[in-house]
mmCIF file of C-alpha atoms in Angstrom:
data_model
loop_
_atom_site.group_PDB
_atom_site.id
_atom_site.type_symbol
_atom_site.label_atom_id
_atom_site.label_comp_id
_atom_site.label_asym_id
_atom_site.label_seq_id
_atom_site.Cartn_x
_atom_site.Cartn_y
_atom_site.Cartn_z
ATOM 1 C CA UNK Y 1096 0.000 0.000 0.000
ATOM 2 C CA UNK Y 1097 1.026 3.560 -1.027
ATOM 3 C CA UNK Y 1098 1.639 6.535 1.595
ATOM 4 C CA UNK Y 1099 1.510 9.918 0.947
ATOM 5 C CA UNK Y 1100 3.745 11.959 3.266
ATOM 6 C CA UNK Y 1101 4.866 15.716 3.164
ATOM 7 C CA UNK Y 1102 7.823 16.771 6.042
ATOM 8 C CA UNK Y 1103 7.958 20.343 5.902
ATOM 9 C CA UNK Y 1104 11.986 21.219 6.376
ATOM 10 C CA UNK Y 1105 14.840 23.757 6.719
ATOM 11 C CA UNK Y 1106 15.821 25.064 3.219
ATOM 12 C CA UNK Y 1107 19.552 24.091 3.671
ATOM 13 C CA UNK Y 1108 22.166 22.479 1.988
ATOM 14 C CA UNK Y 1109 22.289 18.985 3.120
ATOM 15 C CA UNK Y 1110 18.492 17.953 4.493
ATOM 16 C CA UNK Y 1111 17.682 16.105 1.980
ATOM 17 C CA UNK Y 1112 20.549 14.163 2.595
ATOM 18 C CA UNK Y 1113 19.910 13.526 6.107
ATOM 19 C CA UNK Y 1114 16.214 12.247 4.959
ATOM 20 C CA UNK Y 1115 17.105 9.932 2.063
ATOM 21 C CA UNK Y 1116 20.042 8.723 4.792
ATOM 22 C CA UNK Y 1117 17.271 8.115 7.253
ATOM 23 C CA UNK Y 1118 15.559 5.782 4.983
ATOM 24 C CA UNK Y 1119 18.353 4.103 3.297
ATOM 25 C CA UNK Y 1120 19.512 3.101 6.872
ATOM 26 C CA UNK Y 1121 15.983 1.895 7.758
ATOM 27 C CA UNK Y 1122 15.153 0.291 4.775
ATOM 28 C CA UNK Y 1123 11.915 2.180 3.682
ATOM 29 C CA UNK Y 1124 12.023 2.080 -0.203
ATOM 30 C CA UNK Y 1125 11.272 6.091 -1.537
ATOM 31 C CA UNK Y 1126 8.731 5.663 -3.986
ATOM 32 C CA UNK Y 1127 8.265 9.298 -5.522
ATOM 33 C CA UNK Y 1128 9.987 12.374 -3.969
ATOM 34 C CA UNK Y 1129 9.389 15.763 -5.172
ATOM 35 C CA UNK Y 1130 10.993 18.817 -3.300
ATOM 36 C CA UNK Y 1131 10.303 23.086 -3.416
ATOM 37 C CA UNK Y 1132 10.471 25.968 -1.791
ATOM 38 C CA UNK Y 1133 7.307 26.648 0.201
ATOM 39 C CA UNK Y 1134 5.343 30.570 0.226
ATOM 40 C CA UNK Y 1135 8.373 30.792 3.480
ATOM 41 C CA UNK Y 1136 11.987 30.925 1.413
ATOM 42 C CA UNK Y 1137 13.159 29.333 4.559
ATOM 43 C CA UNK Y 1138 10.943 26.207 4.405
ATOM 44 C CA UNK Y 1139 11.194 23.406 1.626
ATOM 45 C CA UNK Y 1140 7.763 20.706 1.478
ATOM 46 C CA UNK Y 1141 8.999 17.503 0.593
ATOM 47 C CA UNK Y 1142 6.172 15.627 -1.053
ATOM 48 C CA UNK Y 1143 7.464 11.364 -0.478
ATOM 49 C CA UNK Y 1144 5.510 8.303 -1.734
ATOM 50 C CA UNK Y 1145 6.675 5.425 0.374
ATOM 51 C CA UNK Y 1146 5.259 1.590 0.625
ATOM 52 C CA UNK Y 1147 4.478 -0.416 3.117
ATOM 53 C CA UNK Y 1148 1.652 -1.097 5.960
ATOM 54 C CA UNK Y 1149 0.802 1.624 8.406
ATOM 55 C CA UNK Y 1150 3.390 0.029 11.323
ATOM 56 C CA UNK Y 1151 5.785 1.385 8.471
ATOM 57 C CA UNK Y 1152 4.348 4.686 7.935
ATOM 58 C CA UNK Y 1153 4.489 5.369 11.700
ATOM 59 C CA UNK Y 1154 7.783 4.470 11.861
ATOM 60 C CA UNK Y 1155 8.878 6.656 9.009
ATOM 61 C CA UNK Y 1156 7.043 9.760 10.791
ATOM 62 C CA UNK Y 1157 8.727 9.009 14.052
ATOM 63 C CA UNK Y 1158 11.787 8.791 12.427
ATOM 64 C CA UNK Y 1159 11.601 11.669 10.524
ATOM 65 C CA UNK Y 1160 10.082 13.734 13.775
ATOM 66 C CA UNK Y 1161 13.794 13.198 14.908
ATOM 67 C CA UNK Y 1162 15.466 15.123 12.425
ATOM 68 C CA UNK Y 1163 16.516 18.311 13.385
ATOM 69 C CA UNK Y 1164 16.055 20.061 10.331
ATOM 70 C CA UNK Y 1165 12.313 18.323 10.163
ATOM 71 C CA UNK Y 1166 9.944 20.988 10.841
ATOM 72 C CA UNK Y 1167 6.654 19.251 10.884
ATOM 73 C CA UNK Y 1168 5.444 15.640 9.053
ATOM 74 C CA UNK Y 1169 1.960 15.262 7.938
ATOM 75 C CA UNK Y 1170 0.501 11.852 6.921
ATOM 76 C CA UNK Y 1171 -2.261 12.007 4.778
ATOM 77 C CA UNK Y 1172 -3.953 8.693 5.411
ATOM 78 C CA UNK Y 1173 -7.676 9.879 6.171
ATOM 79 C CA UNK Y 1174 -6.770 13.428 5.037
ATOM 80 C CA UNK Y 1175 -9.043 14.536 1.925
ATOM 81 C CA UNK Y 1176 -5.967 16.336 -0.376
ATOM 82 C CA UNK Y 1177 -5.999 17.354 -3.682
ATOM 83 C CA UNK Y 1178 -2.854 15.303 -5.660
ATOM 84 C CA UNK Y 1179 -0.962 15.280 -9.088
ATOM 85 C CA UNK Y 1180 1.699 13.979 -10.931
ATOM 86 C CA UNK Y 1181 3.063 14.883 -14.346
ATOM 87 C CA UNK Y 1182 4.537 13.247 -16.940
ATOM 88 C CA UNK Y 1183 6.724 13.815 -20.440
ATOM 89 C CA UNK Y 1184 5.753 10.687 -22.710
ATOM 90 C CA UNK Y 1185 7.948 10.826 -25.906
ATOM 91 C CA UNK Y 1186 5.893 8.828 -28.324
ATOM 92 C CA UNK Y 1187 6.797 7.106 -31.855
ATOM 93 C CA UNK Y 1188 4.348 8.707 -33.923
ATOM 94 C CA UNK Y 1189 4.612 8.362 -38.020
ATOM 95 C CA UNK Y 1190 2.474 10.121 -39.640
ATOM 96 C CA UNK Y 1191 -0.318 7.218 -39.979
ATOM 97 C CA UNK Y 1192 -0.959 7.459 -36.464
ATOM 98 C CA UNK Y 1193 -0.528 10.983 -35.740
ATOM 99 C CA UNK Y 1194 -4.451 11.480 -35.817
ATOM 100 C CA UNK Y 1195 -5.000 8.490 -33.518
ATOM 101 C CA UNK Y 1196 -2.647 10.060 -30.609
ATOM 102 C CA UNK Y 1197 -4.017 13.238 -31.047
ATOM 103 C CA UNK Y 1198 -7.330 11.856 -30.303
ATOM 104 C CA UNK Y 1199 -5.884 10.268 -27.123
ATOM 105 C CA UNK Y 1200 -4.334 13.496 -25.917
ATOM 106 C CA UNK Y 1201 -7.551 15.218 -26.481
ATOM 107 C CA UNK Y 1202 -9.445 12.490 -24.327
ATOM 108 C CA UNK Y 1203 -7.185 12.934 -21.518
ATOM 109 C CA UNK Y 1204 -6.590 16.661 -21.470
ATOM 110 C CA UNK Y 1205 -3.023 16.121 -22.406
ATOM 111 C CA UNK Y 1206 -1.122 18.474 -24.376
ATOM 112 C CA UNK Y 1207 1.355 17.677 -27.383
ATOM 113 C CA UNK Y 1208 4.454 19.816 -26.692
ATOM 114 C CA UNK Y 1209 7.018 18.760 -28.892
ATOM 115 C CA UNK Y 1210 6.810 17.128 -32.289
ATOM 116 C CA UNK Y 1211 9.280 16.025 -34.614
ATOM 117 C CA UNK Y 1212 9.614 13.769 -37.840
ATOM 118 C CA UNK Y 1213 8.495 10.814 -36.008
ATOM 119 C CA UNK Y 1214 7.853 11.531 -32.480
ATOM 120 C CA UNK Y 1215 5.563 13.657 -30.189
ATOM 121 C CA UNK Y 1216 6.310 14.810 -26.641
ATOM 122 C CA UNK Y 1217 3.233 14.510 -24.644
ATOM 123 C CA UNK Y 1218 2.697 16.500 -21.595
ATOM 124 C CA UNK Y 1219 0.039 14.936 -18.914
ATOM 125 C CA UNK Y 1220 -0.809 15.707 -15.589
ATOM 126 C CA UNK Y 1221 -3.412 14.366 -13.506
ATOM 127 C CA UNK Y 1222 -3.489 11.241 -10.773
ATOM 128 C CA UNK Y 1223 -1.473 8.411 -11.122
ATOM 129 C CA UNK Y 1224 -4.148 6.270 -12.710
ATOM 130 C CA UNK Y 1225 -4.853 9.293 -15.528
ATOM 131 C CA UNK Y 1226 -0.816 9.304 -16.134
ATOM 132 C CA UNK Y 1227 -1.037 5.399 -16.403
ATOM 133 C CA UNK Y 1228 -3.869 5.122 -18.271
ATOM 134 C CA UNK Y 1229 -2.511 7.650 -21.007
ATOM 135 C CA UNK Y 1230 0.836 5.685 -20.935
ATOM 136 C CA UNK Y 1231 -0.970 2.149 -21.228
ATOM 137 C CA UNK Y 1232 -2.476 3.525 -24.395
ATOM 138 C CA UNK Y 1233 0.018 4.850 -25.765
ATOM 139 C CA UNK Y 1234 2.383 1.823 -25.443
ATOM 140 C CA UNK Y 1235 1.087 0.162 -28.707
ATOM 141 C CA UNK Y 1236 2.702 3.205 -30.945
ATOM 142 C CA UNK Y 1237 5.944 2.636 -29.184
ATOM 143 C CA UNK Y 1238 6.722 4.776 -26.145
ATOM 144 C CA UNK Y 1239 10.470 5.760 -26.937
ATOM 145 C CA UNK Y 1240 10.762 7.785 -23.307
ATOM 146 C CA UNK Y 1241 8.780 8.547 -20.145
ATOM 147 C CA UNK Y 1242 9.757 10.912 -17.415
ATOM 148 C CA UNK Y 1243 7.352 11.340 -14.111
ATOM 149 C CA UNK Y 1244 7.932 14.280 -11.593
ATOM 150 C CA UNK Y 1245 6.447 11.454 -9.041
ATOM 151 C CA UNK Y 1246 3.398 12.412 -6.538
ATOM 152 C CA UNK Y 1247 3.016 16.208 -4.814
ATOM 153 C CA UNK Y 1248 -0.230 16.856 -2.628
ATOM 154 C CA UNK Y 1249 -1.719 19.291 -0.408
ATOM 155 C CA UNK Y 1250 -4.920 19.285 2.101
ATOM 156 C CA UNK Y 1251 -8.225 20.158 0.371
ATOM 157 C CA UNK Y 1252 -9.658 23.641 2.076
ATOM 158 C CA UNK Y 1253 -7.940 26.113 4.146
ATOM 159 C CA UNK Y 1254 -6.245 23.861 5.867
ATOM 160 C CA UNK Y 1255 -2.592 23.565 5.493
ATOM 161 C CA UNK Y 1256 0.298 21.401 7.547
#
């Protein structure tokens, strides 16, 4: 089973590091990772996928409580959030297809962004299930690349961590 997990952290040199040292030596597995500077310069959100059963989880957010440079960890098991992933899908396309992928783009409000002699780049963003969807569809034109920023999230509402 999938976790979302955000740790809110110092914006220094070296904390992400620390974290990715924290669960090499553990043994959690980092799924997806994404990492930016929050509305605060001084604050970074780091947005981590992990696996595993919810003994796991709590270990990982005990663990990561520890951490000096850990601000604040949020679990958002239970938590309604708002999530999205994107991906760059470089696509074979020759020009007797080129119609048919368009029409899949369309369907999944994808965008084309690049296109050369025999290729498209196709920008998607959505859930993980839109982004492999799209990708399981494309497959049968020959997917030549695929790049995914992995998982960010953030509490429906006014709430925030």
């Amino acid at each position: 089973m999938q976790h979302t997990i955000t740790a809110l952290v110092e914006n220094k040199p070296g904390v992400l590091a620390r974290v990715a040292g924290l669960f090499a030596r553990r043994g959690f597995n980092i799924e997806s990772l994404a990492v930016s500077i929050t509305e605060d310069p001084s604050v970074s959100r780091m947005t981590i996928v992990v696996g595993g059963d919810d003994a796991v989880l709590e270990q990982i957010t005990k663990q990561l409580n520890k951490l000096i440079d850990v601000i604040k960890v949020v679990d958002y098991k239970g938590i309604p959030i708002v999530e999205r992933e994107l991906a760059l899908i470089k696509v074979n396309a020759d020009a007797g297809v080129r119609s048919e992928i368009m029409q899949i783009v369309d369907i999944f409000r994808a965008k084309i962004i690049d296109v050369s002699e025999k290729t498209f780049t196709v920008e998607v963003t959505g859930s993980v299930d839109k982004i492999n969807a799209i990708e399981k569809l494309l497959e049968s034109y020959g997917i030549k690349e695929v790049v995914r920023t992995g998982r960010i999230a953030m509490m429906r509402g006014a709430k925030t961590p």
